[in-house]
Tab-separated table of N, CA, C and O in Angstrom:
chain	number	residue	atom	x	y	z
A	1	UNK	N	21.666	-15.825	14.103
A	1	UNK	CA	21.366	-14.400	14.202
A	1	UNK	C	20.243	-14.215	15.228
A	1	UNK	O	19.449	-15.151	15.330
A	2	UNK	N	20.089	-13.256	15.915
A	2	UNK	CA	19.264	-13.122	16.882
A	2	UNK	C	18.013	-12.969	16.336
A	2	UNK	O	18.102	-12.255	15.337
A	3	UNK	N	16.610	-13.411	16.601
A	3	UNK	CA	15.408	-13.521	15.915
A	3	UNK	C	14.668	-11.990	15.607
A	3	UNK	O	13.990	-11.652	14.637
A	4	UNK	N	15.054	-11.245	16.762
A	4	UNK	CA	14.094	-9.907	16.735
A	4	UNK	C	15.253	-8.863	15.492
A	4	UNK	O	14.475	-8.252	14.760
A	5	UNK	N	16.564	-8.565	15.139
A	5	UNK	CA	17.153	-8.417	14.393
A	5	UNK	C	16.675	-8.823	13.049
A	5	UNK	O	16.140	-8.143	12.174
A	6	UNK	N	16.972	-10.028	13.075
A	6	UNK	CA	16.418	-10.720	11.429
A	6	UNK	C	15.229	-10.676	10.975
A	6	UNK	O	14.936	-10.894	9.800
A	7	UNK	N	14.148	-10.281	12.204
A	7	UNK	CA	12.626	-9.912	11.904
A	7	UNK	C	12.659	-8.721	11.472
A	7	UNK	O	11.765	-8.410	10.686
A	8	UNK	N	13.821	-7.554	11.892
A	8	UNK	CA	13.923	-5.985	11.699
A	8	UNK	C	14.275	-5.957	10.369
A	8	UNK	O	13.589	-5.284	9.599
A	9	UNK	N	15.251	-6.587	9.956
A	9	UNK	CA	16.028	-6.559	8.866
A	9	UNK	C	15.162	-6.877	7.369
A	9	UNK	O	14.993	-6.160	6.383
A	10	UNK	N	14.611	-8.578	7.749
A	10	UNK	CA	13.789	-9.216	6.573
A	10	UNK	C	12.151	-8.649	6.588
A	10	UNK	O	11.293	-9.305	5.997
A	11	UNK	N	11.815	-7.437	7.279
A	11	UNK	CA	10.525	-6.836	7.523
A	11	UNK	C	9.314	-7.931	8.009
A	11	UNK	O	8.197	-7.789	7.512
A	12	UNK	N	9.550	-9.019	8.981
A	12	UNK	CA	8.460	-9.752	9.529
A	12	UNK	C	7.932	-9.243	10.776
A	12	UNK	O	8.184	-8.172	11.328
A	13	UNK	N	7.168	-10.167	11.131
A	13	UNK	CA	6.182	-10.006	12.128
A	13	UNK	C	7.157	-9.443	13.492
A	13	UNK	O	8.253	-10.002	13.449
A	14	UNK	N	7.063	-8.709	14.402
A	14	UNK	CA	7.484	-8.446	15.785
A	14	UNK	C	7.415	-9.187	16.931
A	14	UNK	O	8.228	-9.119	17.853
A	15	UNK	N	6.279	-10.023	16.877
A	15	UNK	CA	5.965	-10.831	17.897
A	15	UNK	C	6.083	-12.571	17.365
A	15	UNK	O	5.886	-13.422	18.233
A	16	UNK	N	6.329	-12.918	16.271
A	16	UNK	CA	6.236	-14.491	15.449
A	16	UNK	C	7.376	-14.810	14.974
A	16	UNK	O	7.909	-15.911	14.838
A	17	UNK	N	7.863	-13.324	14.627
A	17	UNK	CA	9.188	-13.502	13.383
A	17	UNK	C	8.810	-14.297	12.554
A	17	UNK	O	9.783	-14.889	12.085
A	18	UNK	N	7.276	-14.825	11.855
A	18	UNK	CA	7.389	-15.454	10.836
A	18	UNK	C	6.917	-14.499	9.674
A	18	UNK	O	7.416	-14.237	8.579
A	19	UNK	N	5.859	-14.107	10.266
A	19	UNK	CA	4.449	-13.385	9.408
A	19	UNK	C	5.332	-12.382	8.321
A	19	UNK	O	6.522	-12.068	8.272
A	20	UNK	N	4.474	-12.138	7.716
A	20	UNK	CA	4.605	-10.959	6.959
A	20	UNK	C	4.601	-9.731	7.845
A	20	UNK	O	4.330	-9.783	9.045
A	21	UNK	N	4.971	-8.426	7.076
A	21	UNK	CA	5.102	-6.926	8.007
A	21	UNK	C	4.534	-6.134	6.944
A	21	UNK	O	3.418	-5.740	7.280
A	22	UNK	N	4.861	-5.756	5.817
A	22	UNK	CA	4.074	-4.919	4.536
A	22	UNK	C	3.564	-6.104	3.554
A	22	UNK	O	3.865	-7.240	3.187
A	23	UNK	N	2.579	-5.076	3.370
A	23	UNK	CA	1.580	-5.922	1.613
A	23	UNK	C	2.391	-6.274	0.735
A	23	UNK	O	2.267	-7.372	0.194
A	24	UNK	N	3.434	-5.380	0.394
A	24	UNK	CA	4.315	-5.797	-0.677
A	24	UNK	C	5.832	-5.588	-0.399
A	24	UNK	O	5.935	-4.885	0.606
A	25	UNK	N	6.483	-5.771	-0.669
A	25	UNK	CA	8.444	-5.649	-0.878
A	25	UNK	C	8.193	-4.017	-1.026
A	25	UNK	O	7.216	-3.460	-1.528
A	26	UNK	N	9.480	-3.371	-0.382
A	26	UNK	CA	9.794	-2.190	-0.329
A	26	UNK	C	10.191	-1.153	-1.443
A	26	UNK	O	10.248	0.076	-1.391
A	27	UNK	N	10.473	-2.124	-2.572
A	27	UNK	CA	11.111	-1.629	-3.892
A	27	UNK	C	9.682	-2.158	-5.099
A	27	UNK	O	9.792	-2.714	-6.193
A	28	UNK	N	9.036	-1.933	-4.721
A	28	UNK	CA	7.653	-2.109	-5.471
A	28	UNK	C	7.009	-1.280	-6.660
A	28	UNK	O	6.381	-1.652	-7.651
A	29	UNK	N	7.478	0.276	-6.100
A	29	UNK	CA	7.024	0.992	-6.625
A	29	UNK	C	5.636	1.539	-6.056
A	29	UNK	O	5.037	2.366	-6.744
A	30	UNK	N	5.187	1.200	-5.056
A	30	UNK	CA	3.934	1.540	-3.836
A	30	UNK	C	4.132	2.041	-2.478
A	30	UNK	O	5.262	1.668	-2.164
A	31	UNK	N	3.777	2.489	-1.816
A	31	UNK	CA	3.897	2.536	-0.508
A	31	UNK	C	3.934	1.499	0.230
A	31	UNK	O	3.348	0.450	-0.037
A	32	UNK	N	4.449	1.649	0.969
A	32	UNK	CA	5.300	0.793	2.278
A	32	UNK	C	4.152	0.260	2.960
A	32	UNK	O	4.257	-0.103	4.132
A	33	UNK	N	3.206	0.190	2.416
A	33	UNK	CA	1.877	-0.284	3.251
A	33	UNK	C	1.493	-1.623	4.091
A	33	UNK	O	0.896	-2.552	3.548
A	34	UNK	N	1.880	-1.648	5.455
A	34	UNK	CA	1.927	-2.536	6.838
A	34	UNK	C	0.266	-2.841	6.636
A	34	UNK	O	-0.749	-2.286	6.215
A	35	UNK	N	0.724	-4.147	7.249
A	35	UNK	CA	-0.725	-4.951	7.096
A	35	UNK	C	-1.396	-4.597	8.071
A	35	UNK	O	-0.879	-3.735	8.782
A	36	UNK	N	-3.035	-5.222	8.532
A	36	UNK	CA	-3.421	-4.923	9.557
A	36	UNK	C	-2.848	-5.476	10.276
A	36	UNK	O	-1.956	-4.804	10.794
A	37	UNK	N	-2.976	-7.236	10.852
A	37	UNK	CA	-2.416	-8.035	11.492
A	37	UNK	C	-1.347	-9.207	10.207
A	37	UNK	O	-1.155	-9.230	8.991
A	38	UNK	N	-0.931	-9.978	11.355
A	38	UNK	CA	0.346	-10.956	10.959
A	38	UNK	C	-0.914	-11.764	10.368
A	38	UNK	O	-2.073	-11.813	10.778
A	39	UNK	N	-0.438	-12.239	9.520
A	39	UNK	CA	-0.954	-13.419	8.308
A	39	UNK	C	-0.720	-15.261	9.786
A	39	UNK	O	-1.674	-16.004	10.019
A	40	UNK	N	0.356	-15.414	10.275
A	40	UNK	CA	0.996	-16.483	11.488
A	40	UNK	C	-0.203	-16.336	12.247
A	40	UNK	O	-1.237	-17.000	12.172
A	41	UNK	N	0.103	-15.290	13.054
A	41	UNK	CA	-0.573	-15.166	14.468
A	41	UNK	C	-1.101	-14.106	14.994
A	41	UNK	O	-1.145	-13.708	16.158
A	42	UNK	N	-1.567	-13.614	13.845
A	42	UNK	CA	-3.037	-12.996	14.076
A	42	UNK	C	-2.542	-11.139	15.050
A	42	UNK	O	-3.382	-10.268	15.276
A	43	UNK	N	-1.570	-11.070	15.292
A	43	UNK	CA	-1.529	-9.960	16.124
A	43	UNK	C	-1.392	-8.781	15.293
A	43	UNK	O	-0.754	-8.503	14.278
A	44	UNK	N	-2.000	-8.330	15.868
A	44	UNK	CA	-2.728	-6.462	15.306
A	44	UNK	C	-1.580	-5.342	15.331
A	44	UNK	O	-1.148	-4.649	16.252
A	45	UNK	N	-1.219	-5.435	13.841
A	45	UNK	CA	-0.003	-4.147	13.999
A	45	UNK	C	-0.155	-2.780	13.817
A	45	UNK	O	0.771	-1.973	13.907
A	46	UNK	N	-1.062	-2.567	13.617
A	46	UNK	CA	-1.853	-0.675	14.195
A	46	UNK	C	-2.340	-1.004	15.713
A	46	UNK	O	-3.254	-1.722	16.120
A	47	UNK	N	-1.524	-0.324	16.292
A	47	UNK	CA	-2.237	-0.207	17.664
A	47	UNK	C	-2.557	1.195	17.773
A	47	UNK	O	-1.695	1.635	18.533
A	48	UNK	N	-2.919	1.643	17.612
A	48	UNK	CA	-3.845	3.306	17.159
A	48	UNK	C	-3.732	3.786	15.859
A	48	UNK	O	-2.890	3.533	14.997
A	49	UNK	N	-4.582	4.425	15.846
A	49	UNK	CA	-4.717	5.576	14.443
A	49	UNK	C	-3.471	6.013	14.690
A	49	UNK	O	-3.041	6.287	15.810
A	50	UNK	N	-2.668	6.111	13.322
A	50	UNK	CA	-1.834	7.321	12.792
A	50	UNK	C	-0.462	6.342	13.932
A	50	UNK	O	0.493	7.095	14.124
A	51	UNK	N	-0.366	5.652	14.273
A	51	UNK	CA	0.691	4.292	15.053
A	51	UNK	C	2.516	4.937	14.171
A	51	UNK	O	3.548	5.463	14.585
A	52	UNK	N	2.016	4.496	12.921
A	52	UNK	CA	3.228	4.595	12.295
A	52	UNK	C	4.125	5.798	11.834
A	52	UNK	O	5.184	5.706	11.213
A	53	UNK	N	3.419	7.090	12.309
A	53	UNK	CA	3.881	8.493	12.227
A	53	UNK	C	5.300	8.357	13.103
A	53	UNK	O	6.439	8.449	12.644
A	54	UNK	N	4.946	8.131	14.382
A	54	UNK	CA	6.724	8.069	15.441
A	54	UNK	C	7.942	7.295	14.254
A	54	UNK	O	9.143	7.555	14.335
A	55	UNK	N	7.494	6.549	13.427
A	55	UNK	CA	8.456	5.743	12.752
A	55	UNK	C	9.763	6.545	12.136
A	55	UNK	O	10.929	6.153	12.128
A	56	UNK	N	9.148	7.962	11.548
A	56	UNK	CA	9.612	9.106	10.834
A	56	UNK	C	10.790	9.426	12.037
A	56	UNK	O	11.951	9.488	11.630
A	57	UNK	N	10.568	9.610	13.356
A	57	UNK	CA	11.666	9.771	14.016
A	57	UNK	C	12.955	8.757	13.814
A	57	UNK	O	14.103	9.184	13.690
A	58	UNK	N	12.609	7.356	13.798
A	58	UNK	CA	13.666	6.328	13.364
A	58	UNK	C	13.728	6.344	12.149
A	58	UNK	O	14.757	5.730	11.868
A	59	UNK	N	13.069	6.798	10.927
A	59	UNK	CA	13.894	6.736	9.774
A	59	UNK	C	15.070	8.024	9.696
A	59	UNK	O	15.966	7.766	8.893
A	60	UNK	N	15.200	9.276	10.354
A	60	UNK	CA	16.010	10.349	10.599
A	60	UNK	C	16.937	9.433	11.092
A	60	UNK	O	18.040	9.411	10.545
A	61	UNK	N	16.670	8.535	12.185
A	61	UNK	CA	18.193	8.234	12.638
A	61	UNK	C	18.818	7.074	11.837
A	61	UNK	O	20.016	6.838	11.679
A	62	UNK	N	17.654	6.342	11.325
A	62	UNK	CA	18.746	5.558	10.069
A	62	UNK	C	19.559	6.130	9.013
A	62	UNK	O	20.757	5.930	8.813
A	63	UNK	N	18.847	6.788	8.432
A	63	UNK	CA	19.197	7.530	7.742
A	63	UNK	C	20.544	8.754	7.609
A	63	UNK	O	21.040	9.253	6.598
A	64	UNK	N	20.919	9.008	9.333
A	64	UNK	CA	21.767	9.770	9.735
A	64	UNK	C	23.152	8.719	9.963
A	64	UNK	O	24.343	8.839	9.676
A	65	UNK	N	22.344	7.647	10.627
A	65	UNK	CA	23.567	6.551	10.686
A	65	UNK	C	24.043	5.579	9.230
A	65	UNK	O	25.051	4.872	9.238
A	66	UNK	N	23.114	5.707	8.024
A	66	UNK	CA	23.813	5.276	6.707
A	66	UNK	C	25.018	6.903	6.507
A	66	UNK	O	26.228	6.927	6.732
A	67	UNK	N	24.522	7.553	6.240
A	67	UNK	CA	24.962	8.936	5.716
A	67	UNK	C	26.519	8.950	6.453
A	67	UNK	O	27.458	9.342	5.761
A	68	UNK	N	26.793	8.480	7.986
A	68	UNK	CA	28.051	8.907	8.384
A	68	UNK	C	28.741	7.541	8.026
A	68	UNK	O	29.946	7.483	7.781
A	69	UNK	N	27.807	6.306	8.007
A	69	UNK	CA	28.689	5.095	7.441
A	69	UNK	C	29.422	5.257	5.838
A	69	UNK	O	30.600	5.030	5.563
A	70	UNK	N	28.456	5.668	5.011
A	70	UNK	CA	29.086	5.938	3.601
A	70	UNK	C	29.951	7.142	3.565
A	70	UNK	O	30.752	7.224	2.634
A	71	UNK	N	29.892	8.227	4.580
A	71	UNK	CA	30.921	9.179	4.293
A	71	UNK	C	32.474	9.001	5.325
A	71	UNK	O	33.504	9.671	5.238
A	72	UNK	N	32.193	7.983	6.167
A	72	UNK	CA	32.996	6.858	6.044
A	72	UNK	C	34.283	6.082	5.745
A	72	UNK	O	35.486	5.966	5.978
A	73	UNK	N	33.153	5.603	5.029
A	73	UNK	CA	33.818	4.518	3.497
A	73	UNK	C	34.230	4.766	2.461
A	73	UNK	O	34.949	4.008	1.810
A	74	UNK	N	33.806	6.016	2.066
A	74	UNK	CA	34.212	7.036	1.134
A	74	UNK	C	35.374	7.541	1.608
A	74	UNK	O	36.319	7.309	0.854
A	75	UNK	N	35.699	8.269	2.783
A	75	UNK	CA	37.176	8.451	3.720
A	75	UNK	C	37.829	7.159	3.583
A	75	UNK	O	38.979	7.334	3.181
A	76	UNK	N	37.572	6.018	3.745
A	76	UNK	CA	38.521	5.188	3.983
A	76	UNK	C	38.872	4.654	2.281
A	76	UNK	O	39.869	4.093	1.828
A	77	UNK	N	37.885	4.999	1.764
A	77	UNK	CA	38.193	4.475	0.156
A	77	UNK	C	39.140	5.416	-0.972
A	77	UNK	O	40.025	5.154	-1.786
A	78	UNK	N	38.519	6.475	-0.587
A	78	UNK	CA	38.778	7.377	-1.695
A	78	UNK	C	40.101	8.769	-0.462
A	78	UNK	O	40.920	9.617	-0.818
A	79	UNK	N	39.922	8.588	0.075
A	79	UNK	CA	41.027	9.508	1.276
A	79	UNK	C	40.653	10.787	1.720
A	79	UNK	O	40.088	11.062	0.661
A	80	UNK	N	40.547	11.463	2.169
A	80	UNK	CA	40.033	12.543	3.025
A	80	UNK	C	40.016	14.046	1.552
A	80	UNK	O	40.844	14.714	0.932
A	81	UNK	N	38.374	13.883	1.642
A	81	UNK	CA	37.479	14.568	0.497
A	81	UNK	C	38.296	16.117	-0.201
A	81	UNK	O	38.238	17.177	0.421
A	82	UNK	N	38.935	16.005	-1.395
A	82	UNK	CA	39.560	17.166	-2.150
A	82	UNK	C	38.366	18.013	-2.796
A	82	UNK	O	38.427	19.053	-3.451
A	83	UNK	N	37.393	17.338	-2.456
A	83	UNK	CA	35.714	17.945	-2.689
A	83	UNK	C	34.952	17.579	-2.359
A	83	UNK	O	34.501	16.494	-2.726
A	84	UNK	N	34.437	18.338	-1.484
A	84	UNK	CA	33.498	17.867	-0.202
A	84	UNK	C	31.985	17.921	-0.785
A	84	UNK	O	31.042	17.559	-0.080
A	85	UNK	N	31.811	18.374	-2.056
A	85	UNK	CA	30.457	18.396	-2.258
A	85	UNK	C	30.219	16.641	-3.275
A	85	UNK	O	29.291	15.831	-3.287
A	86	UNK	N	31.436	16.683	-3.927
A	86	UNK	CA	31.329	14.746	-4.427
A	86	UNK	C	30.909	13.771	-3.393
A	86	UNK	O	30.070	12.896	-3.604
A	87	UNK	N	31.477	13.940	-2.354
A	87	UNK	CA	31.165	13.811	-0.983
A	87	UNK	C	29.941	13.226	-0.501
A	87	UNK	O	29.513	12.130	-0.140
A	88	UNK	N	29.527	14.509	-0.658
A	88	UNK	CA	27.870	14.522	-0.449
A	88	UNK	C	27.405	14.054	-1.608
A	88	UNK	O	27.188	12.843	-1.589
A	89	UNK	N	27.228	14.482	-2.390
A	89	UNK	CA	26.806	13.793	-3.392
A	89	UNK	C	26.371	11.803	-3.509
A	89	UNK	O	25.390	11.067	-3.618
A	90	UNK	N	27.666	11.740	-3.407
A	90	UNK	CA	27.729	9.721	-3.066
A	90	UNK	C	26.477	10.011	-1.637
A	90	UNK	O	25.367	9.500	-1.780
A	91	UNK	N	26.669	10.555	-0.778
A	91	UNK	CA	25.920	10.454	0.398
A	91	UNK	C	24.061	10.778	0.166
A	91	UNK	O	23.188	10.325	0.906
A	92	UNK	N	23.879	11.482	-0.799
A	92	UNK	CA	22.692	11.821	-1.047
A	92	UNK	C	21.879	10.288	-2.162
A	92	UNK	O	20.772	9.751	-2.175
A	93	UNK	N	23.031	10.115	-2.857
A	93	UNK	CA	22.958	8.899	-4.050
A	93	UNK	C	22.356	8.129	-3.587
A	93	UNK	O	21.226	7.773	-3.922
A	94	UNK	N	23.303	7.560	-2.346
A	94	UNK	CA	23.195	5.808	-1.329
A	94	UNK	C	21.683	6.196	-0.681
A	94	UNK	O	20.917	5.232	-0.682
A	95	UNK	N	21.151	7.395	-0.151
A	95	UNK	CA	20.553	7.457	0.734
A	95	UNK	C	18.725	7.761	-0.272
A	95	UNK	O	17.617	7.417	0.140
A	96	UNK	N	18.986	8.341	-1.334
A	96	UNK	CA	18.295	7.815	-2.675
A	96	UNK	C	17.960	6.394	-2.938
A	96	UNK	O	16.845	5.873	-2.930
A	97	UNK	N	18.657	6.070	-3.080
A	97	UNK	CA	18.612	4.411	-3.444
A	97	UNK	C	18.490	3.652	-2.482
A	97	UNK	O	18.780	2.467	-2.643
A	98	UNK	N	17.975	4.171	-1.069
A	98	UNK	CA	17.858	3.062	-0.098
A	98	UNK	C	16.055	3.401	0.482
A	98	UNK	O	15.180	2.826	1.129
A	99	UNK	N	16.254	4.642	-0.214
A	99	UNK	CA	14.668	5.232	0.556
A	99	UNK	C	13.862	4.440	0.791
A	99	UNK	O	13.401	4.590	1.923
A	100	UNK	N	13.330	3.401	0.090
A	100	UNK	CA	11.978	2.347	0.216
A	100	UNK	C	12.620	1.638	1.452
A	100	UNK	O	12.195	1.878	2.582
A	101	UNK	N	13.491	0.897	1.265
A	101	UNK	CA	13.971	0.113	2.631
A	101	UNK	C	14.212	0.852	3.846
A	101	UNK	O	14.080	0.257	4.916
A	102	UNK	N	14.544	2.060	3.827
A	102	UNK	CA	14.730	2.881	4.892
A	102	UNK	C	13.318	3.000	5.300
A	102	UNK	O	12.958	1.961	5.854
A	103	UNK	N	12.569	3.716	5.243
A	103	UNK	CA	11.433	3.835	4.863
A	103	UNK	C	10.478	2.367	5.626
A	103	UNK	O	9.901	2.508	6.704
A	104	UNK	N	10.459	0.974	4.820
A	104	UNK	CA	10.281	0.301	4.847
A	104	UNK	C	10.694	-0.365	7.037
A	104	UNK	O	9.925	-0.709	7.934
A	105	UNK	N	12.127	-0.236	6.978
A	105	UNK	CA	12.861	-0.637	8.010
A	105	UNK	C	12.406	0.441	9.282
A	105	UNK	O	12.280	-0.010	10.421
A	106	UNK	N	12.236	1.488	9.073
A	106	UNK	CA	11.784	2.271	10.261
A	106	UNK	C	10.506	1.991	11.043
A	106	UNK	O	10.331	1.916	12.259
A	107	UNK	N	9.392	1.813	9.700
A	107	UNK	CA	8.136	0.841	10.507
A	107	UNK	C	8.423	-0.121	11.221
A	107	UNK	O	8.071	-0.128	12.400
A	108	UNK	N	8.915	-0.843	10.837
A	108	UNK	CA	9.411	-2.344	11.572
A	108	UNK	C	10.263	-2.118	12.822
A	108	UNK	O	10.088	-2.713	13.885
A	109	UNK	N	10.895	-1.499	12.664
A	109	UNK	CA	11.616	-0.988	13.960
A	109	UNK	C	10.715	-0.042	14.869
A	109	UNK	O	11.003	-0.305	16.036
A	110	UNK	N	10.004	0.686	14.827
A	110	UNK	CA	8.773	1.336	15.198
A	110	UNK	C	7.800	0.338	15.655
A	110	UNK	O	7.436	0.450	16.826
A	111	UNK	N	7.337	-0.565	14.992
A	111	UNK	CA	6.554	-2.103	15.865
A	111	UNK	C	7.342	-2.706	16.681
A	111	UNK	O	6.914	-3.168	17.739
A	112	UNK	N	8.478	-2.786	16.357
A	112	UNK	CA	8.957	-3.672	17.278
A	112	UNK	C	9.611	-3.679	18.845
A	112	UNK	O	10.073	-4.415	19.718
A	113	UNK	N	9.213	-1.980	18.435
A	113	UNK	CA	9.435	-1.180	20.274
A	113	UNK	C	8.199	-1.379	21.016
A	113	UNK	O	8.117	-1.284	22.241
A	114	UNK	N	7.050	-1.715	20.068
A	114	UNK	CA	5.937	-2.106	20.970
A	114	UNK	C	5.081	-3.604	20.678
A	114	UNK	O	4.350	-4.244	21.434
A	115	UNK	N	5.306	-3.744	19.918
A	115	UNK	CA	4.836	-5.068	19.940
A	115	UNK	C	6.139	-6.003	20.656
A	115	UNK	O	7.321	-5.912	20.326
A	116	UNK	N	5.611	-6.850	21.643
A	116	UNK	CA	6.285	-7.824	22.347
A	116	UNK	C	6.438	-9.139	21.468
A	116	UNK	O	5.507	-9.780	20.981
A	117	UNK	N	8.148	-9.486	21.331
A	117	UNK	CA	8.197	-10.882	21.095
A	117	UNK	C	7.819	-11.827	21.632
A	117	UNK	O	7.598	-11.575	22.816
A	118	UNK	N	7.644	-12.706	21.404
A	118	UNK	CA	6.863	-14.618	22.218
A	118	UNK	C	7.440	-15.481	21.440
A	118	UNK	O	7.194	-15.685	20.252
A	119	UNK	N	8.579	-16.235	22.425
A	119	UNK	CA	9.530	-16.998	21.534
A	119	UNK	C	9.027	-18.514	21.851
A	119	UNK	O	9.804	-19.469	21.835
A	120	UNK	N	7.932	-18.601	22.080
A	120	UNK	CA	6.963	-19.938	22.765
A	120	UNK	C	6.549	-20.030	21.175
A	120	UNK	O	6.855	-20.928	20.390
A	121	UNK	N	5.565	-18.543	20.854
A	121	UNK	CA	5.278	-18.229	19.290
A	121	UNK	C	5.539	-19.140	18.852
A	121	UNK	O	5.098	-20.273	18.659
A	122	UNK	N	7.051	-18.050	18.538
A	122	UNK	CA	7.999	-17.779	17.342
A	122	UNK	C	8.163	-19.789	17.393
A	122	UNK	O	7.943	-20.469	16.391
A	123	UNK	N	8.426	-20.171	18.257
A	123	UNK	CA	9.066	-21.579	18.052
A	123	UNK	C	7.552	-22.322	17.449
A	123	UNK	O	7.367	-22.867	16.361
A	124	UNK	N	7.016	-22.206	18.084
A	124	UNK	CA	5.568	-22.773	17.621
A	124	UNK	C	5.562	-22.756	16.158
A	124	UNK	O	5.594	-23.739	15.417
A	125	UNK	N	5.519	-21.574	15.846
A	125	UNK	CA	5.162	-21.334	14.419
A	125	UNK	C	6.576	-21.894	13.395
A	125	UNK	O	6.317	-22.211	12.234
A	126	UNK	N	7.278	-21.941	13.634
A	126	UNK	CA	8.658	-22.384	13.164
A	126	UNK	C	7.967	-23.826	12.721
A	126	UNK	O	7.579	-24.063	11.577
A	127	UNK	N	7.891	-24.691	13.773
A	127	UNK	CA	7.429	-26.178	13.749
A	127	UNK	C	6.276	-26.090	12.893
A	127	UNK	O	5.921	-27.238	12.625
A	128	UNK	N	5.610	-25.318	12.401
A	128	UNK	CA	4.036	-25.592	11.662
A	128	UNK	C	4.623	-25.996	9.944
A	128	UNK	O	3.810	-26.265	9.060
């Protein structure tokens, strides 16, 4: 799998792909709260005050791109909606039950447009 993907996905570091990315797991019951720096290699993931606000723009588009995947799958499962509000419904459900990771995944994707990978790092730290 490509390293900067599986760093997006498993919420690690942007630049190590090893480190940690939040204090705790997304389904915690806490806020999504991003560390200062990587626990690996030390790099600083607030790069300004208030950094993680743009993130809110990429959780809209995750969030827009689960919503047309499950309504979808729902078309391909259940056959073209005899009630369009059940519909929605499943679509509001999935998108309920994903909030922390959504949520969670938009920061990370939000660092990782600016923090630069280093696959010198990433390999480095692999070997430790």
């Amino acid at each position: 799998m490509f390293p900067r993907l599986k760093s997006v996905l498993f919420l690690k570091c942007p630049r190590c792909t090893e480190g940690k990315f939040l204090e705790k797991p997304p389904y915690s019951f806490s806020t999504n709260k991003v560390l200062d720096k990587c626990p690996k290699c030390k790099v600083k993931y607030h790069l300004e005050t208030s950094f993680y606000t743009g993130s809110m723009y990429v959780s809209y588009a995750v969030g827009v791109a689960i919503g047309v995947t499950v309504f979808v799958l729902s078309y391909v499962i259940i056959g073209w909606p005899t009630n369009p509000l059940g519909i929605f419904g499943i679509i509001v459900l999935v998108l309920l039950l994903l909030l922390p990771y959504i949520s969670a995944v938009s920061k990370s994707i939000w660092a990782h447009f600016f923090i630069q990978y280093n696959k010198n790092l990433a390999d480095k730290m692999k070997n430790r």
